[in-house]
Tab-separated table of C-alpha atoms and ligand atoms in Angstrom:
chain	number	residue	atom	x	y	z
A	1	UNK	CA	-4.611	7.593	71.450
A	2	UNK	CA	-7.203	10.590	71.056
A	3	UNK	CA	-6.846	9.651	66.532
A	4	UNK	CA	-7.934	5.679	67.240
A	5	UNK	CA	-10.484	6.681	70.312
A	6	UNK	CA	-11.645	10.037	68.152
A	7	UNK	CA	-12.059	13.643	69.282
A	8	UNK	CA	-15.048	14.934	70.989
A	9	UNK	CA	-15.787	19.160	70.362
A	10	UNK	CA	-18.508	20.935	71.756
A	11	UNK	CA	-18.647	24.728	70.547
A	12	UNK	CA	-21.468	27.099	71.198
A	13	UNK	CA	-22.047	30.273	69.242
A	14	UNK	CA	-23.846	33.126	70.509
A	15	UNK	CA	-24.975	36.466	69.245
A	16	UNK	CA	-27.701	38.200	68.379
A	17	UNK	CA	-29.975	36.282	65.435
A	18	UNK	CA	-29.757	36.902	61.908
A	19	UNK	CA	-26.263	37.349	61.992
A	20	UNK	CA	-25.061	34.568	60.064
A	21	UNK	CA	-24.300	32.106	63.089
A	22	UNK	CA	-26.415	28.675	61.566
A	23	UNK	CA	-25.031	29.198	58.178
A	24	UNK	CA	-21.218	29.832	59.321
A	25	UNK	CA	-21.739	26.426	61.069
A	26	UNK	CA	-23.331	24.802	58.347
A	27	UNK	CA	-20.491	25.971	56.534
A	28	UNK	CA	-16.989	24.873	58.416
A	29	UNK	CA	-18.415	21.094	59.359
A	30	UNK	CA	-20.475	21.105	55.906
A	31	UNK	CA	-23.357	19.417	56.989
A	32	UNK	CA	-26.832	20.698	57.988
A	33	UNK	CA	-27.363	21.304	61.567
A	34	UNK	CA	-30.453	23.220	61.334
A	35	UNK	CA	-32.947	21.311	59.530
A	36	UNK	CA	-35.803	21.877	62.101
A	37	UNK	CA	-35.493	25.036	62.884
A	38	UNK	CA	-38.251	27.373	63.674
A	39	UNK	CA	-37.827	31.301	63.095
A	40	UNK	CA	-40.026	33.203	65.101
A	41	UNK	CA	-42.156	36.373	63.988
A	42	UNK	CA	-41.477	39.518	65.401
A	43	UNK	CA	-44.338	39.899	67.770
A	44	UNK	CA	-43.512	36.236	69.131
A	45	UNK	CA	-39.688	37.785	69.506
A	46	UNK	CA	-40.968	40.837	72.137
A	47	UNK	CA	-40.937	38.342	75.102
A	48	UNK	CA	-38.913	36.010	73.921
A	49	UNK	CA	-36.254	34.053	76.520
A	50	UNK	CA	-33.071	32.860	75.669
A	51	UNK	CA	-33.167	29.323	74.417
A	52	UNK	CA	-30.672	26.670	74.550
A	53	UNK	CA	-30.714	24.024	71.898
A	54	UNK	CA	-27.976	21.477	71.054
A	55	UNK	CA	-26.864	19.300	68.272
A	56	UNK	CA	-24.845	16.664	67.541
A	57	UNK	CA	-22.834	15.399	64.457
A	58	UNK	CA	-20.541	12.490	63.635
A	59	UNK	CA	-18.036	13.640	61.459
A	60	UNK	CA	-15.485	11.441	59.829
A	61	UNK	CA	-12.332	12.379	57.858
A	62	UNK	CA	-9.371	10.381	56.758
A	63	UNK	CA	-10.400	7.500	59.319
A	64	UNK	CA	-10.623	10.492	62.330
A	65	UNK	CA	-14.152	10.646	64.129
A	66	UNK	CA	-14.742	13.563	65.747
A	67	UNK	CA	-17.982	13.667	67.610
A	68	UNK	CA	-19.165	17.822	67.313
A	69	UNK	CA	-21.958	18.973	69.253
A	70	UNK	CA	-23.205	22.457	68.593
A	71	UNK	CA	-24.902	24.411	71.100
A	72	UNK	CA	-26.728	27.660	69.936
A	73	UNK	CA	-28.817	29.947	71.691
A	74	UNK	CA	-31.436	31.212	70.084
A	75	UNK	CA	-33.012	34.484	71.528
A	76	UNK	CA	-29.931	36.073	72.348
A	77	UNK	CA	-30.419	39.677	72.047
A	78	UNK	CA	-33.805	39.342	70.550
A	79	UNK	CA	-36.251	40.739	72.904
A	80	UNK	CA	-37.272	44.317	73.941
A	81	UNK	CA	-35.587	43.833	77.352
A	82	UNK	CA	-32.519	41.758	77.412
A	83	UNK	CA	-31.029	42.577	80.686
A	84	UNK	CA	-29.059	39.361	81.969
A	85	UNK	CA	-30.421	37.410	78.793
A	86	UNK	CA	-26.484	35.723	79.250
A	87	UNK	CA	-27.704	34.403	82.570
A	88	UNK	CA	-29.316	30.960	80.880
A	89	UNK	CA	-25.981	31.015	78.786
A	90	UNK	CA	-24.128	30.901	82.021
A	91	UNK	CA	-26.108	28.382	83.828
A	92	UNK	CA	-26.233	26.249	80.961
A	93	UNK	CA	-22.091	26.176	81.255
A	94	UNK	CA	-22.642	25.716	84.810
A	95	UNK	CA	-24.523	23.164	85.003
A	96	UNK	CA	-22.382	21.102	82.493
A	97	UNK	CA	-19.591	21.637	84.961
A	98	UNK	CA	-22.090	20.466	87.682
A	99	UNK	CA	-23.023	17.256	85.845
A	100	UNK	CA	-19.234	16.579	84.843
A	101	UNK	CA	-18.147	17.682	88.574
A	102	UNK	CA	-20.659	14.821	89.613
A	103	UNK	CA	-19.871	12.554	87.558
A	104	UNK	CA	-16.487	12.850	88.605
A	105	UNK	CA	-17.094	12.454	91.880
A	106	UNK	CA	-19.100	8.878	91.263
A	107	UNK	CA	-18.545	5.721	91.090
A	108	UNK	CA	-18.218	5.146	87.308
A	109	UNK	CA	-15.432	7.637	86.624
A	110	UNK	CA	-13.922	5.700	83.564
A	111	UNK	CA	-16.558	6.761	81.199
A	112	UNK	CA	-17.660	9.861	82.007
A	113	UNK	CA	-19.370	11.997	79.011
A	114	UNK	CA	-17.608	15.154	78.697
A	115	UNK	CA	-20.644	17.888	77.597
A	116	UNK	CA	-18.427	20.985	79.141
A	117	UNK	CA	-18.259	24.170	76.535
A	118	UNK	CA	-14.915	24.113	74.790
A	119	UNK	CA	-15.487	26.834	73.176
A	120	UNK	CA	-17.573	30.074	72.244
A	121	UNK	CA	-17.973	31.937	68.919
A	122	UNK	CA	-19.302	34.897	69.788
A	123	UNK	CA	-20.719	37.144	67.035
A	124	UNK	CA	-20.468	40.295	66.397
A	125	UNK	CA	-22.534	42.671	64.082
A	126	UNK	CA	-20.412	44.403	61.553
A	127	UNK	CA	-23.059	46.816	61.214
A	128	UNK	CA	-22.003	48.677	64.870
A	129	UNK	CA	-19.199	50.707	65.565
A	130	UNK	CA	-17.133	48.463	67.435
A	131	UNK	CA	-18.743	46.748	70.307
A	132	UNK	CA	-22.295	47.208	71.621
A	133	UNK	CA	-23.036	47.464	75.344
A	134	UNK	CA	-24.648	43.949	75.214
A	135	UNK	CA	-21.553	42.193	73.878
A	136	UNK	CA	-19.464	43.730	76.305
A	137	UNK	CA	-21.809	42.491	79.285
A	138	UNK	CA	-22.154	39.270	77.401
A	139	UNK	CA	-18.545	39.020	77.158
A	140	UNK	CA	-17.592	39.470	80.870
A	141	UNK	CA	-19.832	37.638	82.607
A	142	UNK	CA	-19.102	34.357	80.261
A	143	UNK	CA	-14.983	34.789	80.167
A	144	UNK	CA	-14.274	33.292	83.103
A	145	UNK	CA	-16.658	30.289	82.336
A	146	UNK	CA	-15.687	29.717	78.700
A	147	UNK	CA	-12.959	30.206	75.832
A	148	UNK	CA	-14.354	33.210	73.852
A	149	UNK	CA	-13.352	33.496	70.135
A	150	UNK	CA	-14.821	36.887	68.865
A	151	UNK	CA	-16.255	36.659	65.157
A	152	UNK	CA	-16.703	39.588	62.881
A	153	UNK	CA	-19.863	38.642	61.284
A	154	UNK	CA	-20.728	38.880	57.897
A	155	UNK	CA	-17.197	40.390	56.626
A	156	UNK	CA	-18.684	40.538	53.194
A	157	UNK	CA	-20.738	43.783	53.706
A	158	UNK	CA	-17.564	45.655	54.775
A	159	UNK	CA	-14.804	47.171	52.421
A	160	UNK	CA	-11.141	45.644	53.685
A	161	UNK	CA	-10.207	48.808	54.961
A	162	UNK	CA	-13.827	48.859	57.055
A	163	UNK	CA	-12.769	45.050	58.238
A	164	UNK	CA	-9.314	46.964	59.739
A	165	UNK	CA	-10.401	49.696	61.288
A	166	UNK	CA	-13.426	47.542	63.092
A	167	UNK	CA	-11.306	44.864	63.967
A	168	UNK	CA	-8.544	47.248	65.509
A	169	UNK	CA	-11.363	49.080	67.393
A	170	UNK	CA	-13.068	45.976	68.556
A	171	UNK	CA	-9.383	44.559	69.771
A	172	UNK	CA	-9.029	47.827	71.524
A	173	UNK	CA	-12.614	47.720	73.645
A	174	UNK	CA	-11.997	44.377	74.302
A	175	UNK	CA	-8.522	45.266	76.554
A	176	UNK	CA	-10.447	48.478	77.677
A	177	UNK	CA	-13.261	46.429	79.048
A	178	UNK	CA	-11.046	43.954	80.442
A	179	UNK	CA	-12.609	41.351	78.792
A	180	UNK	CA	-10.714	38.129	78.307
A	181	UNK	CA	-11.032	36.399	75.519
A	182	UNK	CA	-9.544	32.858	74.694
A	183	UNK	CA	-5.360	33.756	74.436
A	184	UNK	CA	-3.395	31.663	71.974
A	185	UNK	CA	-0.443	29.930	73.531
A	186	UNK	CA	2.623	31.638	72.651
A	187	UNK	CA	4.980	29.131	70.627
A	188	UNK	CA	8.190	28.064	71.329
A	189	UNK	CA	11.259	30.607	70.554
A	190	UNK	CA	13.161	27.591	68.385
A	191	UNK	CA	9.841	27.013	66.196
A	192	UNK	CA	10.682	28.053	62.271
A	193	UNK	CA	9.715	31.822	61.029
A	194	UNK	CA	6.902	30.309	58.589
A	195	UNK	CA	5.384	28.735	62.097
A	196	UNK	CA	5.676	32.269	64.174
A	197	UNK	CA	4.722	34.045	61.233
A	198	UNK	CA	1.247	32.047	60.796
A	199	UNK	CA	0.983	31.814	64.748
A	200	UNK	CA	1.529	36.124	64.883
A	201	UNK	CA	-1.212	35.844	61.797
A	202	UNK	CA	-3.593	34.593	63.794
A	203	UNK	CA	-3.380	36.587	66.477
A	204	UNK	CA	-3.686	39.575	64.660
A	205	UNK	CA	-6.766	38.348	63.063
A	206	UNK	CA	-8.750	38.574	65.998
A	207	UNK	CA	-11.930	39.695	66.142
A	208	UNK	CA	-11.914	36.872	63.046
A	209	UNK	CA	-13.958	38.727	59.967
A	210	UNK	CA	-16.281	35.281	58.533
A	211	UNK	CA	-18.656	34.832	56.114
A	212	UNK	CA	-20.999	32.179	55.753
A	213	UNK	CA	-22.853	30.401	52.799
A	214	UNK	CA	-25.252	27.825	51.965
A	215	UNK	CA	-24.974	27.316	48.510
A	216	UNK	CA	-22.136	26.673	46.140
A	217	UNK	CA	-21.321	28.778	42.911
A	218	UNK	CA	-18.707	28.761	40.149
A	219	UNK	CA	-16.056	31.005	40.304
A	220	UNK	CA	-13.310	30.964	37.424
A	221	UNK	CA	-14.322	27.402	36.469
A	222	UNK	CA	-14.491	25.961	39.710
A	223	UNK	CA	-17.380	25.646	42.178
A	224	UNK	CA	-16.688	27.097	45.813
A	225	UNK	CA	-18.895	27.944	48.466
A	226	UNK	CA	-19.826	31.256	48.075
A	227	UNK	CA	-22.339	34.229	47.655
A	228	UNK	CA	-22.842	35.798	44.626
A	229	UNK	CA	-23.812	38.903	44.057
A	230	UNK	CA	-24.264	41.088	40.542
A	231	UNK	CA	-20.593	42.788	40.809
A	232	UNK	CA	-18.822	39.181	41.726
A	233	UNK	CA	-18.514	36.659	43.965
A	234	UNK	CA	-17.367	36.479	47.624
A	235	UNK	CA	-15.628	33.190	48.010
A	236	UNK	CA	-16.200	31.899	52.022
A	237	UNK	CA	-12.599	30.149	51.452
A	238	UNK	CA	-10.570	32.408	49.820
A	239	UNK	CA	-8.415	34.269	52.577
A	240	UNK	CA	-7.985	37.196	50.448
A	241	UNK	CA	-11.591	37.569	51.173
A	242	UNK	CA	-12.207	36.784	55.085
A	243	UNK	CA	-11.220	34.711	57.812
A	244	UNK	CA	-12.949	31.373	57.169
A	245	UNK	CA	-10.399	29.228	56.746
A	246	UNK	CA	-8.084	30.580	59.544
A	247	UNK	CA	-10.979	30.067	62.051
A	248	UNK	CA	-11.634	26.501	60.764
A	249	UNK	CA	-7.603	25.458	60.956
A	250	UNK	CA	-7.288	26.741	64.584
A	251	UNK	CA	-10.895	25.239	65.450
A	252	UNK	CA	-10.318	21.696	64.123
A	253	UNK	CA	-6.939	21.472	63.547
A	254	UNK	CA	-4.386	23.636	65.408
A	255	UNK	CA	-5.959	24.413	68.576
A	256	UNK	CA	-8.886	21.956	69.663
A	257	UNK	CA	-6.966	20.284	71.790
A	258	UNK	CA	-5.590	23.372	73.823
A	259	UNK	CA	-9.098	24.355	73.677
A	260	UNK	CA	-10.197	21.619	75.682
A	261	UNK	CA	-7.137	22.216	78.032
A	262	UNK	CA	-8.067	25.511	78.935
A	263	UNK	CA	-11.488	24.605	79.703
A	264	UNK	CA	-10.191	21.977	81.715
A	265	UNK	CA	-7.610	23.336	83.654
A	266	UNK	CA	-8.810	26.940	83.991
A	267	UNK	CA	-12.644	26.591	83.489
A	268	UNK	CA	-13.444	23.942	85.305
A	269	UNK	CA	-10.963	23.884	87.747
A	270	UNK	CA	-12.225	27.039	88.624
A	271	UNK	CA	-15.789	26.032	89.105
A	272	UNK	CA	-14.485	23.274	91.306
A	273	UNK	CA	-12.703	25.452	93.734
A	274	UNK	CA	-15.795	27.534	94.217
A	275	UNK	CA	-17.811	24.543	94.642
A	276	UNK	CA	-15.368	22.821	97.108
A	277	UNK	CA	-15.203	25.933	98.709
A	278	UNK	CA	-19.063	26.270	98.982
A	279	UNK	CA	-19.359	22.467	100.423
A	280	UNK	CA	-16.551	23.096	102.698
A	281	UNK	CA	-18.373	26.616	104.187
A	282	UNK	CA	-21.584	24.310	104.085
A	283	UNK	CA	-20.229	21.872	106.351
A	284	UNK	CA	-18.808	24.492	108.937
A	285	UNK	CA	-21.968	25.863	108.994
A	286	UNK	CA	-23.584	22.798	109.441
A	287	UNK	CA	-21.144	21.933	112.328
A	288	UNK	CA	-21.692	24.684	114.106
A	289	UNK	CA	-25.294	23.916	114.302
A	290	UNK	CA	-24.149	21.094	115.329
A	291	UNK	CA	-26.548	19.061	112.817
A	292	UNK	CA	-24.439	17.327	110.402
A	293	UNK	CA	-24.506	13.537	110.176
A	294	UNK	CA	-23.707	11.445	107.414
A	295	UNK	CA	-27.251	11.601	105.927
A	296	UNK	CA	-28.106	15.113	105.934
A	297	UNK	CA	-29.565	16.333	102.898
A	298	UNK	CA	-26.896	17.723	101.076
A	299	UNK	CA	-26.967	16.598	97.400
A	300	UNK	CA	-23.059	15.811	97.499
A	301	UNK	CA	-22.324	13.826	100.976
A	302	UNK	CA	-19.621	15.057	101.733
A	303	UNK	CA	-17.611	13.134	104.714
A	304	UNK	CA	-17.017	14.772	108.255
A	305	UNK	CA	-13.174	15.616	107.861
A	306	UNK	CA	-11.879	14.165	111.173
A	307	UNK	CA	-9.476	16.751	113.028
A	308	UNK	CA	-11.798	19.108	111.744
A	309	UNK	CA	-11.252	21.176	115.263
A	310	UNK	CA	-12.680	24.745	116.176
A	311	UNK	CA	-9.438	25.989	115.247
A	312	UNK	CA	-9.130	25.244	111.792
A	313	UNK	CA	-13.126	26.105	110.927
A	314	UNK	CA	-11.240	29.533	112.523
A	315	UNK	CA	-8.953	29.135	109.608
A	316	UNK	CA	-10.893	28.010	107.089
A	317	UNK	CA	-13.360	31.308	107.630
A	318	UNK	CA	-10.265	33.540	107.574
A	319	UNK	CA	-8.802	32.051	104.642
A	320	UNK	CA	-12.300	32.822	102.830
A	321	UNK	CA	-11.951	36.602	103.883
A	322	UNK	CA	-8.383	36.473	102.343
A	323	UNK	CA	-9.950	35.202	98.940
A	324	UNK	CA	-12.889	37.612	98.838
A	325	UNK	CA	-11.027	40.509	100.172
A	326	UNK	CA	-7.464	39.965	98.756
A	327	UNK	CA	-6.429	43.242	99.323
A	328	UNK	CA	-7.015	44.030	102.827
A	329	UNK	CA	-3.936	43.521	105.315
A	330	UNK	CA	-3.313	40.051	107.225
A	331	UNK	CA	-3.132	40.528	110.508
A	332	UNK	CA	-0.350	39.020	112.497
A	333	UNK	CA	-2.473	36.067	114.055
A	334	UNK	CA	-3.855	35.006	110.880
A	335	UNK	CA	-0.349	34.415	109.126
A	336	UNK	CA	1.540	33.019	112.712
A	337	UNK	CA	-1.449	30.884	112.847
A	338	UNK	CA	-1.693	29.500	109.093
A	339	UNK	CA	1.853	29.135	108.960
A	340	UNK	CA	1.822	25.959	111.419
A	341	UNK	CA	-1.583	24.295	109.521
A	342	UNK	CA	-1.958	22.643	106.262
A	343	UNK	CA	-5.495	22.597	105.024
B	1	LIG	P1	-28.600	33.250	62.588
B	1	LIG	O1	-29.963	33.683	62.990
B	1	LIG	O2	-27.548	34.000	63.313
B	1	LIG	O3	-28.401	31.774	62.663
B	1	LIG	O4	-28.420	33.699	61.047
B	1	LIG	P2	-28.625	32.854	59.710
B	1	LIG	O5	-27.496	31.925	59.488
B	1	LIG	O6	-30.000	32.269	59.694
B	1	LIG	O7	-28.505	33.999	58.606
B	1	LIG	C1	-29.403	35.079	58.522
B	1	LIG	C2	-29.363	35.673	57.124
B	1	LIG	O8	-28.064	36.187	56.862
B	1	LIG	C3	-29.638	34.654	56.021
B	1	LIG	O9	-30.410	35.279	55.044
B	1	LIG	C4	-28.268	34.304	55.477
B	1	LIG	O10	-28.301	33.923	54.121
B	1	LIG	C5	-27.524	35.615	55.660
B	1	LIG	N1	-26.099	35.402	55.886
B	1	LIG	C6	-25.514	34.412	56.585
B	1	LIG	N2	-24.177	34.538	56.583
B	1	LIG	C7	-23.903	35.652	55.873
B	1	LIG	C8	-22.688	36.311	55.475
B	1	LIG	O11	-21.581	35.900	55.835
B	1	LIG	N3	-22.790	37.441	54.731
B	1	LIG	C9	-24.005	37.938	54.348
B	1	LIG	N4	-24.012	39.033	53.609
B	1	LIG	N5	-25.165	37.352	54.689
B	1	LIG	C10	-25.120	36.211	55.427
C-alpha cells in the first residue's frame, strides 16, 4: 500500500554551520536543496537566532515516490550567546505535533498532512574531543521529542584510528549523559548471521563518521562522488572510507518506516498525553470556578465529561501528583480509592 500511495520522510539536521550538513544532504537524495541560500557574514552571525527553513523534494526511483522534506536550522550554534538556541528547534517539533494533534482531532481526518520530524541528524564536529557542552544540551532537551541519529561530520579530516577512538568516546558521553538517541530494533533471533551481522554493523557505527561532496571526480576510471585532494581521493561511497552509504541504507531503505513508528508511537503519543493531560487539568480548573460552558475560549472545546463528580477531579489531581512525583509513597486512600474508579 505505502509503494503504490508513496512514502512521505521528513528529516531535519542540526548542528553547528559549516559542518558539512547542506552538502551531506545534497549528497544522499542527489539533488540540490540549497539553491537560495544565503550565508551570513560574521558580524551579521553575533546576534543571530536560530532559523527554521524547510524544503521539499519529489523523488522518484524504480516507480517509488517518496515525498522528502528537509528541515535545517540555520544559526544553530552560531552566535556569541547560544543559551537555549534548541528552544525554536523544540517548538518547531512541537508545534508540528500541535498542528497534526489538531488535525486529528477535526473533522477531515482522512487526509491529514503528516509534517511531524521523523528524524534528526545531528552533527557533530570532528574537530572536538568527543562531545561539546552544546551538543549534549542540544541532545537532551530534543530526545524525547525526536529520533536522534548522531553524525560524525566530516570523517575525511580524521585518520581511521582518530574516527575509533572519537566514535567510542562520543558513544560513551552519550550513555554518561543519558542521552537517548534513536535505538535500532533488535532483530529477530531466527534472522540469518549475514542479517545480524549487518544489523550488529550498524549499531556499532554509531556516532555514523560521513562525508559529503558536491562534485564528482574520477577515481580508477570511474567517476564517484568525491573530494579530491593532492595525496588521493576520498570517495563519499566507498565504506572503506566512511559511513555514507550505511546512513543512506538505514535512512531510505532499512529503517524509514520504523522511523516513522517511533515518532508515532513514542513521540507523539507522548505529546498527546501531556496535552490531554493539560486540557483535562484545564477543565478542572475551569470547573471549579465554576465557569466552563461549551463556548469558553479554549482553542480545543473540549466537552464537559458527564459524571465528572468532585470525587474523581479528587482523583484526577492525585493521579497528576503520582506522575510528577513518581517516587513519593501512595498513601492508603489514594490506592483504596483508585482501585474502585476507571478514568
Ligand atoms: P553547513 O553550513 O553545515 O550546511 O555546511 P556546508 O555543507 O555549507 O559545508 C561547509 C564547507 O565544508 C564547504 O566548504 C564544504 O565544501 C565543506 N565540506 C562539506 N562536507 C565536507 C566533508 O565531508 N569533508 C570536508 N573535508 N569538507 C566538507
Amino acid at each position: 500500500k505505502s509503494v503504490k500511495k508513496g512514502f512521505d520522510f521528513t528529516l531535519m539536521v542540526a548542528g553547528e554551520s559549516g559542518l558539512g550538513k547542506s552538502t551531506l544532504v545534497n549528497s544522499l537524495f542527489l539533488t540540490d536543496l540549497y539553491k537560495d541560500r544565503k550565508l551570513l557574514n560574521a558580524e551579521e552571525r553575533i546576534t543571530q537566532t536560530v532559523e527554521i527553513t524547510k524544503h521539499t523534494v519529489d523523488i522518484e526511483e524504480k516507480g517509488v515516490k517518496l515525498k522528502l522534506t528537509i528541515v535545517d536550522t540555520p544559526g544553530f550554534g552560531d552566535a556569541v550567546n547560544n543559551t537555549e538556541c534548541w528552544k525554536s528547534v523544540a517548538d518547531y517539533i512541537d508545534q508540528q505535533f500541535e498542528q497534526y494533534f489538531r488535525d486529528e482531532s477535526g473533522l477531515n481526518r482522512k487526509n491529514i498532512q503528516d509534517n511531524r520530524v521523523h528524524c534528526c541528524l545531528y552533527f557533530i564536529s570532528p574537530f572536538g574531543h568527543g562531545l561539546r557542552p552544546l551538543d549534549v544540551e542540544f541532545m537532551k532537551a530534543l530526545h524525547e521529542k525526536v529520533n536522534i541519529v548522531p553524525v560524525l561530520a566530516k570523517a575525511d579530516t580524521l585518520t581511521p584510528s582518530e574516527v575509533k577512538k572519537k566514535k567510542i568516546k562520543i558513544r560513551e558521553e552519550i550513555e554518561q549523559y543519558g542521552i537517548k538517541i534513536y535505538q535500532f530494533p533488535d532483530c529477530d533471533s531466527d534472522e540469518d548471521e549475514d542479517f545480524k551481522q549487518q544489523d550488529l554493523e550498524l549499531k556499532e557505527s554509531i556516532p555514523f563518521a560521513v562525508i559529503g561532496s558536491n562534485t564528482v571526480v574520477e577515481a580508477k576510471g570511474k567517476r564517484v562522488r568525491g573530494r579530491l585532494y593532492p595525496w588521493g581521493i576520498v570517495e563519499v561511497e566507498n565504506s572503506a572510507h566512511c559511513d555514507f552509504v550505511k546512513l543512506r541504507n538505514m535512512l531510505v531503505r532499512t529503517h524509514m518506516q520504523d522511523l516513522k513508528d517511533v515518532t508515532r508511537e513514542t513521540h507523539y503519543e507522548n505529546y498527546r498525553a501531556q496535552c490531554i493531560q493539560s486540557m483535562t487539568r484545564m477543565v478542572v480548573k475551569e470547573r471549579n470556578r465554576n465557569k466552563l460552558t461549551r463556548e469558553s475560549g479554549t482553542d480545543f472545546p473540549i466537552p464537559v465529561v458527564p459524571g465528572v463528580t468532585d470525587e474523581t477531579e479528587k482523583l484526577i489531581r492525585e493521579k497528576d501528583e503520582e506522575v510528577r512525583h513518581p517516587d513519593r509513597e501512595l498513601d492508603t486512600h489514594t490506592i483504596s480509592v483508585s482501585t474502585g474508579h476507571v478514568i
